[in-house]
């Protein structure tokens, strides 16, 4: 039997029709095959018991007029690129027992727990943590009010060890804002925002401290090391990760300084990338981890650190607001925490649910506008803004938790997403999930049955998680966030929370659904009203670019933009054509700009990749789901200090 | 001829970070702020490692005068190819008072101790912009200096160095031993890749204090004030040339 494959044409990420001619002696049989095209890779499909392997040999662009924006090798494969023909693509390999991707609260807690178990049971263990930020804590951004529950379990002696939990909460305020007014709503014990026993922290400093504890325990921590690729064995299990290549020019060609990343192989790989991790995205598809859960829903959180005048400083005070400047159909609110540190610091910010419908909404501008409210400006006036940043956060809760384990690895922390939305806290759950995963991994690794195994899957992690306080907590609040989707909007949500959470403790037998994905919620620009935001006053509100400068973000300019587009013509045709370019408004760092063409008619998308602060909002909210955020070259991104 | 090269690397605030003046107005905030190796020092290390690869140098020693965290900077130099490091520990509070003259004296002492044949430094540090250490080191050692180097070639016991000067490029020959300071276009530094970072962990870093080298780090001057540059005022648009001339006369410009 001979097989002759004829050429087919298609687009990356879509099905392509290929005709395969099966020649049987003197006859012939034509069969059409539908194959899924992946960038530059062989696709296999079973057919009549035989496996047909098709190699994508060339990638042709849809039309010669389409702009060339994306040069990253994840979209333009190097296997078919003539400029890479003579480059040595060999990678160094190293092996550990466990590799953890992500040096945040979850990743470090997992590593720490593994080494604690190893010490207790006197076993040797090699644990590596890879983190894309140049310094541990450099990409961490959180409110934050920390519930120390998980930390107490990890380090009962955290106080002696000097964990930077310096500000116990002494006062809790919840208010409803109108344009000029403020209505305080009394907080009773049992309400989600009752914070007695919690601490206001600078999460970046807590993570830095966790990093030091991890290194003391013998964990190998590698900052400035992004994980760019998941490695698989021939049996489909996860073998580890490969760190990013360096030295690729903006046009996608190799520079003299090109150096391949390194392969870090392990029996178990823990993915702790935080909200909407880029490798986790691939794992969901590869192992079908989301078939029994709803698509995740998100919010974007913007935050600033202010040094305020001492008379405006009330250390230990927590303030939350809902209402102005958002309308009742846009989920969101603010936080303002007074820290007790060396200087009179206030951490304040604004969270907006990414299920908002108006393409003209700018989360950054809403945040700046919020600060002009008389009660807020009063705190800030006379002070200095010392930091700014933003990050997406997960809001889906219980309904959106995927399957957490797969052969050779598992997901922990905000990556699968365990945030308690009404409490506005996720770190304690993230850490606990990581600790449970670590226990399960350690048990598997030390089980005699697995002595010769190439990989382990920490299956008991899902069970122990479901039996833990994390699950109880998330179950109790599961209906709060979806309750905001009724026609009553904010009021419906507050009513529901009051009735069913505060009074009923979440025991109602039903579970509400979130419904449509965030990316599909935007109304076309023609059906929406532009919002006239006030100009920054330079005192409490500021412009975008001076804010971005405060993040300390930087990327080497001569590299392919890491905000990759699946299709370079979609932004102008669809995002701009239908939605008036919402990415120019929801990006908190000014990465996306629609600039007029030199020829005068029309616009083109300009991607200022250097500004990116790694918040992941664009990947989440792009209405065409055309933006795929991948990890940039080593060490790039914001330089947050204690954010 | 195989040279032993001493390279100075300084830990400075990362160039992309927004600097803030300290409340006491005597310096800038450094606590918790992202630091990295001075970009010109990266170029210096790269050049020394290239000399080693061309077999002109036999050993590259990275030296840093700074606080405890300066060890991370030395580790980066080791990951780029330096063979060993020397950390001259300066207490955190005194770091910002350390002057080029102190560093030059330290470097001169280390040259004696290590029997170095070539000193390569970055032309200036991006925090103080002094552009003095290389010149002072050469003077103390009574060695020839080739500063703002954009190209280095070796010719029989001598170095032919192309310098970037105001008028263009100047090529000079200096006898070895010598002090060279690296300018921007000398080379493009390599990345410190993970396998090299892992290997660098095994390389040695010797620790010492300035006093061990007999160098006195007392300050020669006192900082009176550090302030932000004045905020740029908005400009105005004028209707025509006459108005422009009037405005210029008003402000005393013409």
GROMACS .gro file of N, CA and C in nm, chain A residues 352-488:
model
  411
  352UNK      N    1  -1.163   4.571   3.868
  352UNK     CA    2  -1.281   4.571   3.780
  352UNK      C    3  -1.295   4.432   3.719
  353UNK      N    4  -1.414   4.376   3.728
  353UNK     CA    5  -1.439   4.246   3.667
  353UNK      C    6  -1.421   4.256   3.517
  354UNK      N    7  -1.350   4.159   3.460
  354UNK     CA    8  -1.326   4.166   3.316
  354UNK      C    9  -1.445   4.118   3.234
  355UNK      N   10  -1.560   4.103   3.301
  355UNK     CA   11  -1.681   4.071   3.226
  355UNK      C   12  -1.754   4.201   3.190
  356UNK      N   13  -1.686   4.314   3.198
  356UNK     CA   14  -1.753   4.440   3.163
  356UNK      C   15  -1.785   4.442   3.014
  357UNK      N   16  -1.888   4.519   2.979
  357UNK     CA   17  -1.941   4.511   2.842
  357UNK      C   18  -1.904   4.631   2.756
  358UNK      N   19  -1.868   4.741   2.815
  358UNK     CA   20  -1.844   4.862   2.738
  358UNK      C   21  -1.700   4.866   2.687
  359UNK      N   22  -1.679   4.859   2.554
  359UNK     CA   23  -1.542   4.859   2.504
  359UNK      C   24  -1.469   4.990   2.530
  360UNK      N   25  -1.544   5.095   2.566
  360UNK     CA   26  -1.480   5.223   2.594
  360UNK      C   27  -1.432   5.234   2.738
  361UNK      N   28  -1.454   5.130   2.818
  361UNK     CA   29  -1.414   5.138   2.957
  361UNK      C   30  -1.262   5.122   2.968
  362UNK      N   31  -1.202   5.207   3.050
  362UNK     CA   32  -1.058   5.195   3.075
  362UNK      C   33  -1.037   5.172   3.224
  363UNK      N   34  -0.996   5.054   3.263
  363UNK     CA   35  -0.975   5.028   3.406
  363UNK      C   36  -0.878   5.128   3.469
  364UNK      N   37  -0.774   5.164   3.395
  364UNK     CA   38  -0.677   5.260   3.448
  364UNK      C   39  -0.745   5.393   3.479
  365UNK      N   40  -0.826   5.440   3.385
  365UNK     CA   41  -0.892   5.570   3.405
  365UNK      C   42  -0.995   5.564   3.516
  366UNK      N   43  -1.063   5.450   3.530
  366UNK     CA   44  -1.159   5.437   3.640
  366UNK      C   45  -1.086   5.449   3.774
  367UNK      N   46  -0.970   5.387   3.780
  367UNK     CA   47  -0.890   5.392   3.903
  367UNK      C   48  -0.848   5.536   3.932
  368UNK      N   49  -0.798   5.606   3.829
  368UNK     CA   50  -0.753   5.744   3.851
  368UNK      C   51  -0.871   5.831   3.893
  369UNK      N   52  -0.987   5.805   3.831
  369UNK     CA   53  -1.107   5.884   3.862
  369UNK      C   54  -1.150   5.860   4.006
  370UNK      N   55  -1.142   5.731   4.047
  370UNK     CA   56  -1.181   5.695   4.183
  370UNK      C   57  -1.102   5.777   4.286
  371UNK      N   58  -0.973   5.800   4.257
  371UNK     CA   59  -0.891   5.871   4.355
  371UNK      C   60  -0.931   6.016   4.373
  372UNK      N   61  -1.010   6.069   4.280
  372UNK     CA   62  -1.051   6.209   4.293
  372UNK      C   63  -1.172   6.224   4.385
  373UNK      N   64  -1.231   6.112   4.428
  373UNK     CA   65  -1.345   6.121   4.521
  373UNK      C   66  -1.299   6.196   4.646
  374UNK      N   67  -1.379   6.288   4.696
  374UNK     CA   68  -1.335   6.371   4.810
  374UNK      C   69  -1.279   6.291   4.926
  375UNK      N   70  -1.343   6.177   4.960
  375UNK     CA   71  -1.294   6.104   5.077
  375UNK      C   72  -1.160   6.038   5.051
  376UNK      N   73  -1.132   6.006   4.924
  376UNK     CA   74  -1.005   5.941   4.892
  376UNK      C   75  -0.895   6.044   4.872
  377UNK      N   76  -0.930   6.152   4.798
  377UNK     CA   77  -0.831   6.256   4.772
  377UNK      C   78  -0.782   6.315   4.904
  378UNK      N   79  -0.870   6.319   5.003
  378UNK     CA   80  -0.832   6.375   5.134
  378UNK      C   81  -0.717   6.297   5.195
  379UNK      N   82  -0.714   6.166   5.174
  379UNK     CA   83  -0.606   6.084   5.229
  379UNK      C   84  -0.477   6.107   5.151
  380UNK      N   85  -0.491   6.123   5.019
  380UNK     CA   86  -0.374   6.127   4.933
  380UNK      C   87  -0.309   6.264   4.920
  381UNK      N   88  -0.389   6.369   4.937
  381UNK     CA   89  -0.335   6.503   4.913
  381UNK      C   90  -0.215   6.532   5.004
  382UNK      N   91  -0.110   6.589   4.945
  382UNK     CA   92   0.010   6.616   5.024
  382UNK      C   93   0.104   6.497   5.029
  383UNK      N   94   0.063   6.388   4.969
  383UNK     CA   95   0.147   6.269   4.970
  383UNK      C   96   0.218   6.250   4.837
  384UNK      N   97   0.301   6.146   4.829
  384UNK     CA   98   0.373   6.117   4.705
  384UNK      C   99   0.343   5.976   4.661
  385UNK      N  100   0.316   5.961   4.531
  385UNK     CA  101   0.293   5.829   4.476
  385UNK      C  102   0.429   5.765   4.451
  386UNK      N  103   0.455   5.649   4.509
  386UNK     CA  104   0.587   5.591   4.489
  386UNK      C  105   0.588   5.465   4.403
  387UNK      N  106   0.470   5.408   4.377
  387UNK     CA  107   0.470   5.288   4.292
  387UNK      C  108   0.335   5.269   4.225
  388UNK      N  109   0.335   5.198   4.113
  388UNK     CA  110   0.212   5.167   4.040
  388UNK      C  111   0.228   5.030   3.977
  389UNK      N  112   0.118   4.958   3.964
  389UNK     CA  113   0.126   4.831   3.894
  389UNK      C  114  -0.013   4.776   3.871
  390UNK      N  115  -0.023   4.664   3.801
  390UNK     CA  116  -0.152   4.601   3.775
  390UNK      C  117  -0.133   4.453   3.748
  391UNK      N  118  -0.239   4.375   3.774
  391UNK     CA  119  -0.234   4.231   3.748
  391UNK      C  120  -0.375   4.180   3.737
  392UNK      N  121  -0.394   4.081   3.651
  392UNK     CA  122  -0.525   4.016   3.643
  392UNK      C  123  -0.539   3.924   3.763
  393UNK      N  124  -0.664   3.901   3.807
  393UNK     CA  125  -0.686   3.807   3.915
  393UNK      C  126  -0.805   3.718   3.880
  394UNK      N  127  -0.809   3.598   3.936
  394UNK     CA  128  -0.916   3.505   3.899
  394UNK      C  129  -1.036   3.527   3.991
  395UNK      N  130  -1.157   3.523   3.933
  395UNK     CA  131  -1.278   3.548   4.011
  395UNK      C  132  -1.377   3.434   4.001
  396UNK      N  133  -1.342   3.331   3.930
  396UNK     CA  134  -1.441   3.228   3.901
  396UNK      C  135  -1.478   3.140   4.017
  397UNK      N  136  -1.386   3.124   4.113
  397UNK     CA  137  -1.418   3.041   4.229
  397UNK      C  138  -1.434   2.895   4.194
  398UNK      N  139  -1.518   2.828   4.275
  398UNK     CA  140  -1.533   2.683   4.269
  398UNK      C  141  -1.571   2.632   4.130
  399UNK      N  142  -1.662   2.706   4.063
  399UNK     CA  143  -1.715   2.658   3.936
  399UNK      C  144  -1.607   2.647   3.829
  400UNK      N  145  -1.494   2.718   3.851
  400UNK     CA  146  -1.394   2.726   3.745
  400UNK      C  147  -1.266   2.650   3.775
  401UNK      N  148  -1.267   2.569   3.880
  401UNK     CA  149  -1.145   2.495   3.912
  401UNK      C  150  -1.134   2.375   3.819
  402UNK      N  151  -1.023   2.367   3.746
  402UNK     CA  152  -1.007   2.256   3.651
  402UNK      C  153  -0.958   2.131   3.722
  403UNK      N  154  -0.937   2.024   3.643
  403UNK     CA  155  -0.868   1.907   3.697
  403UNK      C  156  -0.726   1.953   3.727
  404UNK      N  157  -0.673   1.916   3.844
  404UNK     CA  158  -0.549   1.977   3.889
  404UNK      C  159  -0.424   1.895   3.863
  405UNK      N  160  -0.440   1.768   3.831
  405UNK     CA  161  -0.320   1.686   3.812
  405UNK      C  162  -0.322   1.618   3.676
  406UNK      N  163  -0.204   1.582   3.629
  406UNK     CA  164  -0.188   1.514   3.501
  406UNK      C  165  -0.057   1.438   3.512
  407UNK      N  166  -0.032   1.344   3.421
  407UNK     CA  167   0.090   1.265   3.434
  407UNK      C  168   0.215   1.354   3.436
  408UNK      N  169   0.288   1.349   3.547
  408UNK     CA  170   0.412   1.426   3.555
  408UNK      C  171   0.397   1.564   3.613
  409UNK      N  172   0.276   1.603   3.657
  409UNK     CA  173   0.268   1.739   3.710
  409UNK      C  174   0.134   1.775   3.771
  410UNK      N  175   0.126   1.901   3.815
  410UNK     CA  176   0.002   1.950   3.874
  410UNK      C  177   0.002   2.103   3.870
  411UNK      N  178  -0.116   2.161   3.897
  411UNK     CA  179  -0.133   2.306   3.899
  411UNK      C  180  -0.165   2.351   4.040
  412UNK      N  181  -0.102   2.459   4.085
  412UNK     CA  182  -0.131   2.511   4.219
  412UNK      C  183  -0.150   2.661   4.214
  413UNK      N  184  -0.213   2.713   4.319
  413UNK     CA  185  -0.221   2.857   4.336
  413UNK      C  186  -0.323   2.926   4.247
  414UNK      N  187  -0.298   3.053   4.219
  414UNK     CA  188  -0.392   3.132   4.140
  414UNK      C  189  -0.398   3.087   3.995
  415UNK      N  190  -0.310   2.994   3.957
  415UNK     CA  191  -0.312   2.947   3.819
  415UNK      C  192  -0.441   2.871   3.792
  416UNK      N  193  -0.470   2.762   3.868
  416UNK     CA  194  -0.606   2.709   3.855
  416UNK      C  195  -0.708   2.804   3.918
  417UNK      N  196  -0.671   2.872   4.025
  417UNK     CA  197  -0.756   2.980   4.078
  417UNK      C  198  -0.837   2.944   4.200
  418UNK      N  199  -0.793   2.988   4.317
  418UNK     CA  200  -0.866   2.958   4.440
  418UNK      C  201  -0.903   3.085   4.517
  419UNK      N  202  -0.916   3.195   4.445
  419UNK     CA  203  -0.941   3.320   4.516
  419UNK      C  204  -1.082   3.326   4.574
  420UNK      N  205  -1.093   3.373   4.696
  420UNK     CA  206  -1.221   3.393   4.761
  420UNK      C  207  -1.262   3.537   4.729
  421UNK      N  208  -1.353   3.554   4.632
  421UNK     CA  209  -1.380   3.687   4.580
  421UNK      C  210  -1.444   3.782   4.682
  422UNK      N  211  -1.550   3.743   4.752
  422UNK     CA  212  -1.605   3.839   4.849
  422UNK      C  213  -1.506   3.877   4.958
  423UNK      N  214  -1.416   3.786   4.995
  423UNK     CA  215  -1.315   3.819   5.095
  423UNK      C  216  -1.202   3.898   5.034
  424UNK      N  217  -1.194   3.896   4.904
  424UNK     CA  218  -1.084   3.955   4.826
  424UNK      C  219  -0.951   3.899   4.872
  425UNK      N  220  -0.945   3.769   4.897
  425UNK     CA  221  -0.820   3.708   4.939
  425UNK      C  222  -0.799   3.578   4.863
  426UNK      N  223  -0.678   3.557   4.817
  426UNK     CA  224  -0.652   3.430   4.749
  426UNK      C  225  -0.521   3.369   4.791
  427UNK      N  226  -0.435   3.450   4.858
  427UNK     CA  227  -0.301   3.400   4.887
  427UNK      C  228  -0.303   3.282   4.983
  428UNK      N  229  -0.390   3.289   5.085
  428UNK     CA  230  -0.390   3.179   5.182
  428UNK      C  231  -0.433   3.048   5.115
  429UNK      N  232  -0.531   3.056   5.024
  429UNK     CA  233  -0.574   2.936   4.953
  429UNK      C  234  -0.467   2.887   4.856
  430UNK      N  235  -0.399   2.984   4.792
  430UNK     CA  236  -0.293   2.947   4.697
  430UNK      C  237  -0.183   2.871   4.770
  431UNK      N  238  -0.143   2.924   4.884
  431UNK     CA  239  -0.035   2.858   4.960
  431UNK      C  240  -0.079   2.721   5.007
  432UNK      N  241  -0.203   2.712   5.059
  432UNK     CA  242  -0.249   2.583   5.110
  432UNK      C  243  -0.256   2.479   4.998
  433UNK      N  244  -0.304   2.521   4.880
  433UNK     CA  245  -0.313   2.425   4.769
  433UNK      C  246  -0.173   2.374   4.737
  434UNK      N  247  -0.074   2.465   4.739
  434UNK     CA  248   0.062   2.425   4.706
  434UNK      C  249   0.118   2.329   4.810
  435UNK      N  250   0.085   2.354   4.937
  435UNK     CA  251   0.135   2.267   5.042
  435UNK      C  252   0.074   2.128   5.031
  436UNK      N  253  -0.056   2.121   4.998
  436UNK     CA  254  -0.120   1.991   4.982
  436UNK      C  255  -0.061   1.918   4.862
  437UNK      N  256  -0.035   1.992   4.754
  437UNK     CA  257   0.025   1.929   4.636
  437UNK      C  258   0.163   1.874   4.672
  438UNK      N  259   0.240   1.953   4.749
  438UNK     CA  260   0.375   1.910   4.785
  438UNK      C  261   0.370   1.782   4.867
  439UNK      N  262   0.275   1.775   4.961
  439UNK     CA  263   0.263   1.652   5.042
  439UNK      C  264   0.234   1.533   4.953
  440UNK      N  265   0.141   1.552   4.859
  440UNK     CA  266   0.105   1.442   4.770
  440UNK      C  267   0.224   1.401   4.684
  441UNK      N  268   0.297   1.501   4.633
  441UNK     CA  269   0.413   1.470   4.547
  441UNK      C  270   0.518   1.394   4.627
  442UNK      N  271   0.544   1.442   4.750
  442UNK     CA  272   0.647   1.377   4.831
  442UNK      C  273   0.609   1.232   4.860
  443UNK      N  274   0.480   1.211   4.894
  443UNK     CA  275   0.437   1.073   4.921
  443UNK      C  276   0.457   0.985   4.800
  444UNK      N  277   0.424   1.040   4.682
  444UNK     CA  278   0.440   0.962   4.559
  444UNK      C  279   0.586   0.932   4.531
  445UNK      N  280   0.673   1.034   4.550
  445UNK     CA  281   0.814   1.017   4.516
  445UNK      C  282   0.880   0.914   4.606
  446UNK      N  283   0.834   0.910   4.734
  446UNK     CA  284   0.901   0.820   4.828
  446UNK      C  285   0.834   0.684   4.836
  447UNK      N  286   0.725   0.668   4.760
  447UNK     CA  287   0.657   0.539   4.758
  447UNK      C  288   0.745   0.439   4.683
  448UNK      N  289   0.768   0.323   4.745
  448UNK     CA  290   0.855   0.223   4.684
  448UNK      C  291   0.807   0.184   4.545
  449UNK      N  292   0.673   0.186   4.527
  449UNK     CA  293   0.617   0.146   4.396
  449UNK      C  294   0.673   0.234   4.284
  450UNK      N  295   0.708   0.358   4.320
  450UNK     CA  296   0.749   0.452   4.216
  450UNK      C  297   0.899   0.465   4.201
  451UNK      N  298   0.974   0.377   4.267
  451UNK     CA  299   1.120   0.391   4.267
  451UNK      C  300   1.178   0.394   4.126
  452UNK      N  301   1.120   0.314   4.036
  452UNK     CA  302   1.174   0.311   3.899
  452UNK      C  303   1.091   0.395   3.803
  453UNK      N  304   0.988   0.459   3.856
  453UNK     CA  305   0.898   0.533   3.765
  453UNK      C  306   0.966   0.657   3.711
  454UNK      N  307   0.932   0.691   3.586
  454UNK     CA  308   0.989   0.811   3.524
  454UNK      C  309   0.918   0.936   3.573
  455UNK      N  310   0.791   0.919   3.609
  455UNK     CA  311   0.713   1.034   3.653
  455UNK      C  312   0.610   0.992   3.756
  456UNK      N  313   0.563   1.091   3.833
  456UNK     CA  314   0.454   1.064   3.926
  456UNK      C  315   0.343   1.166   3.901
  457UNK      N  316   0.221   1.130   3.939
  457UNK     CA  317   0.108   1.222   3.930
  457UNK      C  318   0.048   1.232   4.071
  458UNK      N  319   0.049   1.349   4.131
  458UNK     CA  320   0.003   1.362   4.271
  458UNK      C  321  -0.149   1.357   4.284
  459UNK      N  322  -0.209   1.243   4.247
  459UNK     CA  323  -0.355   1.233   4.243
  459UNK      C  324  -0.422   1.263   4.377
  460UNK      N  325  -0.356   1.230   4.489
  460UNK     CA  326  -0.423   1.251   4.617
  460UNK      C  327  -0.438   1.400   4.648
  461UNK      N  328  -0.365   1.486   4.577
  461UNK     CA  329  -0.374   1.632   4.597
  461UNK      C  330  -0.516   1.680   4.578
  462UNK      N  331  -0.585   1.632   4.474
  462UNK     CA  332  -0.723   1.678   4.452
  462UNK      C  333  -0.813   1.635   4.566
  463UNK      N  334  -0.791   1.513   4.616
  463UNK     CA  335  -0.874   1.463   4.725
  463UNK      C  336  -0.851   1.545   4.851
  464UNK      N  337  -0.723   1.564   4.887
  464UNK     CA  338  -0.696   1.637   5.011
  464UNK      C  339  -0.742   1.782   5.001
  465UNK      N  340  -0.739   1.837   4.880
  465UNK     CA  341  -0.785   1.974   4.861
  465UNK      C  342  -0.936   1.984   4.886
  466UNK      N  343  -1.008   1.886   4.831
  466UNK     CA  344  -1.153   1.887   4.849
  466UNK      C  345  -1.192   1.868   4.995
  467UNK      N  346  -1.107   1.802   5.074
  467UNK     CA  347  -1.137   1.781   5.215
  467UNK      C  348  -1.088   1.895   5.302
  468UNK      N  349  -1.020   1.993   5.243
  468UNK     CA  350  -0.955   2.096   5.325
  468UNK      C  351  -1.043   2.219   5.343
  469UNK      N  352  -0.995   2.313   5.425
  469UNK     CA  353  -1.071   2.436   5.451
  469UNK      C  354  -1.080   2.523   5.326
  470UNK      N  355  -0.987   2.500   5.232
  470UNK     CA  356  -0.992   2.579   5.108
  470UNK      C  357  -1.124   2.554   5.036
  471UNK      N  358  -1.159   2.426   5.022
  471UNK     CA  359  -1.280   2.389   4.950
  471UNK      C  360  -1.405   2.435   5.025
  472UNK      N  361  -1.403   2.420   5.159
  472UNK     CA  362  -1.519   2.463   5.240
  472UNK      C  363  -1.545   2.610   5.217
  473UNK      N  364  -1.436   2.686   5.221
  473UNK     CA  365  -1.446   2.831   5.204
  473UNK      C  366  -1.501   2.866   5.067
  474UNK      N  367  -1.443   2.806   4.962
  474UNK     CA  368  -1.485   2.838   4.826
  474UNK      C  369  -1.628   2.792   4.801
  475UNK      N  370  -1.666   2.682   4.866
  475UNK     CA  371  -1.802   2.634   4.847
  475UNK      C  372  -1.902   2.733   4.906
  476UNK      N  373  -1.867   2.788   5.023
  476UNK     CA  374  -1.959   2.882   5.089
  476UNK      C  375  -1.980   3.009   5.006
  477UNK      N  376  -1.879   3.052   4.932
  477UNK     CA  377  -1.892   3.180   4.859
  477UNK      C  378  -1.918   3.162   4.711
  478UNK      N  379  -1.944   3.037   4.668
  478UNK     CA  380  -1.948   3.009   4.524
  478UNK      C  381  -2.052   3.089   4.448
  479UNK      N  382  -2.158   3.131   4.513
  479UNK     CA  383  -2.266   3.198   4.439
  479UNK      C  384  -2.260   3.350   4.447
  480UNK      N  385  -2.164   3.402   4.523
  480UNK     CA  386  -2.161   3.548   4.541
  480UNK      C  387  -2.130   3.619   4.411
  481UNK      N  388  -2.020   3.582   4.347
  481UNK     CA  389  -1.981   3.653   4.225
  481UNK      C  390  -2.083   3.637   4.114
  482UNK      N  391  -2.132   3.514   4.086
  482UNK     CA  392  -2.230   3.502   3.977
  482UNK      C  393  -2.360   3.577   4.008
  483UNK      N  394  -2.389   3.603   4.135
  483UNK     CA  395  -2.514   3.670   4.168
  483UNK      C  396  -2.517   3.813   4.116
  484UNK      N  397  -2.401   3.864   4.072
  484UNK     CA  398  -2.398   4.000   4.018
  484UNK      C  399  -2.444   4.007   3.873
  485UNK      N  400  -2.471   3.891   3.813
  485UNK     CA  401  -2.507   3.891   3.671
  485UNK      C  402  -2.655   3.911   3.645
  486UNK      N  403  -2.734   3.924   3.751
  486UNK     CA  404  -2.878   3.942   3.729
  486UNK      C  405  -2.903   4.086   3.683
  487UNK      N  406  -3.024   4.114   3.633
  487UNK     CA  407  -3.056   4.251   3.589
  487UNK      C  408  -3.040   4.354   3.702
  488UNK      N  409  -3.037   4.308   3.830
  488UNK     CA  410  -3.021   4.405   3.938
  488UNK      C  411  -2.875   4.446   3.957
   0.00000   0.00000   0.00000
